[in-house]
Amino acid sequence: MNLRNSIVCSLLAAAATVGAQNNMVLNTKKTGAAIQPTMYGLFFEDINYAADGGLYAEMVKNRSFEFPQSLMGWEAFGGVEVRTDEAPFERNPHYVRLTDPGHAHKRTGLQNEGFFGMSVVQGKTYDFSVWARAVAADSKIRVEIVDPASGGESQVLASQDITVSGTWTRHEAQLSPRRTCTRAKLRIFLASSQAVDLEHVSLFPADTWKGRKGGLRADLVQALADIKPGVFRFPGGCIVEGTDLESRYDWKKSVGPVENRPLNENRWHYTFPHRFYPDYYQSYGLGFYEFFLLSEEIGAEPLPVLSCGLACQFQNKDPKAHVPVDQLEPYIQDALDLIEFANGSEQTEWGRLRAEMGHPAPFGLKLIGIGNEQWGSEYPERLEPFVKAIRAKYPDIKIVGTSGPDSEGKQFDYLWPEMRRLKADLVDEHFYRPEAWFLAQGARYDAYDRKGPKVFAGEYACHGKGKKWNHFHASLLEAAFMTGLERNADVVHMATYAPLFAHVDGWQWRPDMIWFDNTRSVRTASYYVQQLYAHNKGTNVAQLTMNGKAVCGADGQNGLFASAVWDADSRAYIVKIANTSDTPQPVSVSLQGRKLTFGKVTRTTLHSDNPDLDNTLDAPFVVVPVTTDVEMTGSTLTDTIGAQTFALYRISL
Ligand code: AHR
């Protein structure tokens, strides 16, 4: 190649690596629609061991011996018998009797494997408790945390004796392991010749969230709090519906003393035969009281979702699987009682229970969801009587209906007008979709009807085609799509990514926002996208255009998606731009309308040189937001946004 050709090639290469100038205008004259405090939130479902084995810090699996195989999770040795004749807790009838093994050198007892093992840390304290009674004379048990795989002299990491006498009593012991072990077990020996009965065997770390006894995992709650979520939807998802009505999430079983909350089957244990978890149940230890409290403590509006009387429609084609419309009364009563549980005075039946559980003040519930991903005429005909009853008794409560499992199509098109007819306040839309869908949906809400119900984008995540796992590129497309939510905040009032949590040893569904094992947790790139939006949601939409049009990844917009907000609290404009193209994009944002004096300007970017990467437990900070100061010339911000980069500019006045 001669010199001239080589120069031409270099110039062409340079032109190909930087895009053409993209000039945007931010209109500062007009303050746009108010952005709801609920705009960016969280959706919690007990999938991927998010509750038992996850957020709920209980370390003992099958603590009440109620799994269909009573000793699942336990290894029994010596004289162990499962009984139901004189149980202390009506709704959990099984307990175990430990009897003398019949020889001074033999032993009786049990050990529990925990959820994928028990993780204990040297120097930390673990709160053991058990309901026990001596069968005849006083007896003794020895409780130990052990490392069964230890090659050392002793497997015992911590040990305590507990004396047990006549009647059913709750006993406690504090255990402090002498070394750290990620696959420990809890072992209980009968340490006397006298028989003893045991029920509700429990082990929690002492340092739970807010140090609450029997509480939640501190690192996981902290991750939620750090988002500053506006809304918290719970308890699902499909678990609201159940595989059958019997296994639906029944909130009334999830409140009151934990010892008497019955076991529920978790539908995710068998939903996917290729990821099968036969030991996945719900203890309901993380129940509706705990969900309300958690919402309050992380500053989010609680959004409970209840069964509308339809079992999962994916799994039940037989109409008899569902509650007939004329027999919905108990389900409707459940909804009314839930509102009373959350908001009623201590004089009411359910308000009293809330107070007895430790929260005399109402939780201030404002929202309720009826049904999850329902479809067909079966849904509106069931929703209608709920709406009537809730409106009649609690006219201020906002009702969230659903547009089904699909982001568009026949059911979606049928359900939206039905939701309008029934005057649902919000409609829950779900979209787990591939890259092409996200790239094409930047303008999704621009033409939505402004008069009808508002939108709750209740479950969404980019599921890469053939790459259905966490990686940066998927998160970038979520960030791009969210500019459209933000631009349309007059009609989109809430949005929650899904699912929230996944245990690395027990997941059924991915990608997910936060991964964890028994010790550690990691925030994914999608987490940081959500956090950047939630921390920078602003108070009002600001109009941002390029050549007079919304910046929504349309043809000729060089893969750019953008939105802007005004934040009256911090007196700043915040501009979010996702560059989904493979080339850096020179961008200018000219603030036009009012004469303004600008202060500090910062740019926060989220990017990974390898778009297939994400943070992992072993490398948790590979893709994290990076903030730097940037200069502004007059009232125009100019910058070049790297290829495949999400950039957020905060322009303070
Ligand atoms: O988030 C996982 C599942 O996806 C939810 O349970 C359900 O609502 C949706 O199908």
mmCIF file of N, CA and C in Angstrom, residues 371-413:
data_model
loop_
_atom_site.group_PDB
_atom_site.id
_atom_site.type_symbol
_atom_site.label_atom_id
_atom_site.label_comp_id
_atom_site.label_asym_id
_atom_site.label_seq_id
_atom_site.Cartn_x
_atom_site.Cartn_y
_atom_site.Cartn_z
ATOM 1 N N GLY A 371 -54.140 -10.339 41.196
ATOM 2 C CA GLY A 371 -53.749 -11.192 40.073
ATOM 3 C C GLY A 371 -52.349 -10.860 39.596
ATOM 4 N N ASN A 372 -51.700 -11.881 39.053
ATOM 5 C CA ASN A 372 -50.362 -11.658 38.498
ATOM 6 C C ASN A 372 -50.451 -11.659 36.980
ATOM 7 N N GLU A 373 -49.953 -12.695 36.337
ATOM 8 C CA GLU A 373 -50.020 -12.731 34.864
ATOM 9 C C GLU A 373 -51.267 -13.497 34.450
ATOM 10 N N GLN A 374 -52.417 -12.854 34.499
ATOM 11 C CA GLN A 374 -53.654 -13.540 34.133
ATOM 12 C C GLN A 374 -54.063 -13.111 32.730
ATOM 13 N N TRP A 375 -54.909 -13.916 32.150
ATOM 14 C CA TRP A 375 -55.385 -13.554 30.818
ATOM 15 C C TRP A 375 -56.780 -14.110 30.560
ATOM 16 N N GLY A 376 -57.316 -13.733 29.396
ATOM 17 C CA GLY A 376 -58.639 -14.212 28.986
ATOM 18 C C GLY A 376 -59.733 -13.527 29.789
ATOM 19 N N SER A 377 -60.983 -13.836 29.409
ATOM 20 C CA SER A 377 -62.121 -13.220 30.100
ATOM 21 C C SER A 377 -62.185 -13.685 31.552
ATOM 22 N N GLU A 378 -61.511 -14.826 31.852
ATOM 23 C CA GLU A 378 -61.493 -15.313 33.238
ATOM 24 C C GLU A 378 -60.962 -14.244 34.191
ATOM 25 N N TYR A 379 -60.041 -13.424 33.679
ATOM 26 C CA TYR A 379 -59.438 -12.445 34.589
ATOM 27 C C TYR A 379 -60.377 -11.275 34.892
ATOM 28 N N PRO A 380 -60.801 -10.497 33.879
ATOM 29 C CA PRO A 380 -61.669 -9.356 34.226
ATOM 30 C C PRO A 380 -62.929 -9.761 34.980
ATOM 31 N N GLU A 381 -63.470 -10.940 34.648
ATOM 32 C CA GLU A 381 -64.712 -11.300 35.362
ATOM 33 C C GLU A 381 -64.435 -11.610 36.835
ATOM 34 N N ARG A 382 -63.216 -11.944 37.150
ATOM 35 C CA ARG A 382 -62.872 -12.130 38.569
ATOM 36 C C ARG A 382 -62.418 -10.821 39.204
ATOM 37 N N LEU A 383 -61.688 -10.027 38.428
ATOM 38 C CA LEU A 383 -61.213 -8.757 38.984
ATOM 39 C C LEU A 383 -62.380 -7.840 39.363
ATOM 40 N N GLU A 384 -63.418 -7.875 38.550
ATOM 41 C CA GLU A 384 -64.540 -6.935 38.742
ATOM 42 C C GLU A 384 -65.109 -6.953 40.167
ATOM 43 N N PRO A 385 -65.472 -8.117 40.716
ATOM 44 C CA PRO A 385 -66.002 -8.079 42.086
ATOM 45 C C PRO A 385 -64.982 -7.615 43.131
ATOM 46 N N PHE A 386 -63.696 -7.868 42.876
ATOM 47 C CA PHE A 386 -62.666 -7.335 43.792
ATOM 48 C C PHE A 386 -62.713 -5.804 43.764
ATOM 49 N N VAL A 387 -62.749 -5.271 42.534
ATOM 50 C CA VAL A 387 -62.725 -3.812 42.386
ATOM 51 C C VAL A 387 -63.929 -3.210 43.115
ATOM 52 N N LYS A 388 -65.085 -3.808 42.908
ATOM 53 C CA LYS A 388 -66.301 -3.262 43.551
ATOM 54 C C LYS A 388 -66.156 -3.262 45.070
ATOM 55 N N ALA A 389 -65.699 -4.372 45.606
ATOM 56 C CA ALA A 389 -65.618 -4.487 47.071
ATOM 57 C C ALA A 389 -64.547 -3.555 47.642
ATOM 58 N N ILE A 390 -63.427 -3.473 46.961
ATOM 59 C CA ILE A 390 -62.343 -2.617 47.488
ATOM 60 C C ILE A 390 -62.745 -1.148 47.388
ATOM 61 N N ARG A 391 -63.330 -0.784 46.236
ATOM 62 C CA ARG A 391 -63.761 0.621 46.071
ATOM 63 C C ARG A 391 -64.795 0.996 47.134
ATOM 64 N N ALA A 392 -65.709 0.063 47.416
ATOM 65 C CA ALA A 392 -66.782 0.377 48.362
ATOM 66 C C ALA A 392 -66.222 0.609 49.761
ATOM 67 N N LYS A 393 -65.259 -0.188 50.148
ATOM 68 C CA LYS A 393 -64.760 -0.071 51.528
ATOM 69 C C LYS A 393 -63.528 0.832 51.649
ATOM 70 N N TYR A 394 -62.688 0.795 50.637
ATOM 71 C CA TYR A 394 -61.433 1.559 50.706
ATOM 72 C C TYR A 394 -61.236 2.336 49.409
ATOM 73 N N PRO A 395 -62.013 3.405 49.217
ATOM 74 C CA PRO A 395 -61.961 4.106 47.921
ATOM 75 C C PRO A 395 -60.600 4.714 47.581
ATOM 76 N N ASP A 396 -59.754 4.910 48.604
ATOM 77 C CA ASP A 396 -58.458 5.554 48.305
ATOM 78 C C ASP A 396 -57.373 4.574 47.879
ATOM 79 N N ILE A 397 -57.651 3.296 48.034
ATOM 80 C CA ILE A 397 -56.614 2.313 47.664
ATOM 81 C C ILE A 397 -56.561 2.182 46.146
ATOM 82 N N LYS A 398 -55.363 2.236 45.615
ATOM 83 C CA LYS A 398 -55.204 2.087 44.162
ATOM 84 C C LYS A 398 -55.071 0.611 43.803
ATOM 85 N N ILE A 399 -55.794 0.246 42.769
ATOM 86 C CA ILE A 399 -55.824 -1.166 42.371
ATOM 87 C C ILE A 399 -54.970 -1.380 41.120
ATOM 88 N N VAL A 400 -54.110 -2.388 41.213
ATOM 89 C CA VAL A 400 -53.239 -2.715 40.078
ATOM 90 C C VAL A 400 -53.772 -3.973 39.401
ATOM 91 N N GLY A 401 -54.151 -3.823 38.149
ATOM 92 C CA GLY A 401 -54.581 -4.967 37.348
ATOM 93 C C GLY A 401 -53.425 -5.419 36.475
ATOM 94 N N THR A 402 -53.678 -6.341 35.559
ATOM 95 C CA THR A 402 -52.578 -6.855 34.736
ATOM 96 C C THR A 402 -52.952 -6.933 33.260
ATOM 97 N N SER A 403 -51.922 -6.848 32.416
ATOM 98 C CA SER A 403 -52.139 -6.995 30.975
ATOM 99 C C SER A 403 -51.632 -8.356 30.507
ATOM 100 N N GLY A 404 -51.427 -9.270 31.447
ATOM 101 C CA GLY A 404 -51.020 -10.627 31.076
ATOM 102 C C GLY A 404 -49.526 -10.793 30.971
ATOM 103 N N PRO A 405 -49.093 -11.944 30.499
ATOM 104 C CA PRO A 405 -47.663 -12.244 30.479
ATOM 105 C C PRO A 405 -46.913 -11.662 29.283
ATOM 106 N N ASP A 406 -47.648 -11.166 28.285
ATOM 107 C CA ASP A 406 -46.983 -10.731 27.049
ATOM 108 C C ASP A 406 -46.915 -9.218 26.942
ATOM 109 N N SER A 407 -45.855 -8.774 26.302
ATOM 110 C CA SER A 407 -45.663 -7.332 26.173
ATOM 111 C C SER A 407 -46.524 -6.731 25.072
ATOM 112 N N GLU A 408 -47.136 -7.544 24.267
ATOM 113 C CA GLU A 408 -48.041 -7.101 23.203
ATOM 114 C C GLU A 408 -48.812 -8.324 22.731
ATOM 115 N N GLY A 409 -49.682 -8.153 21.744
ATOM 116 C CA GLY A 409 -50.379 -9.326 21.194
ATOM 117 C C GLY A 409 -51.822 -9.401 21.657
ATOM 118 N N LYS A 410 -52.425 -10.535 21.320
ATOM 119 C CA LYS A 410 -53.873 -10.703 21.478
ATOM 120 C C LYS A 410 -54.350 -10.468 22.925
ATOM 121 N N GLN A 411 -53.726 -11.136 23.849
ATOM 122 C CA GLN A 411 -54.174 -10.996 25.239
ATOM 123 C C GLN A 411 -53.954 -9.586 25.757
ATOM 124 N N PHE A 412 -52.807 -9.053 25.423
ATOM 125 C CA PHE A 412 -52.471 -7.696 25.840
ATOM 126 C C PHE A 412 -53.505 -6.712 25.296
ATOM 127 N N ASP A 413 -53.820 -6.869 24.015
ATOM 128 C CA ASP A 413 -54.781 -5.960 23.373
ATOM 129 C C ASP A 413 -56.192 -6.132 23.924
#
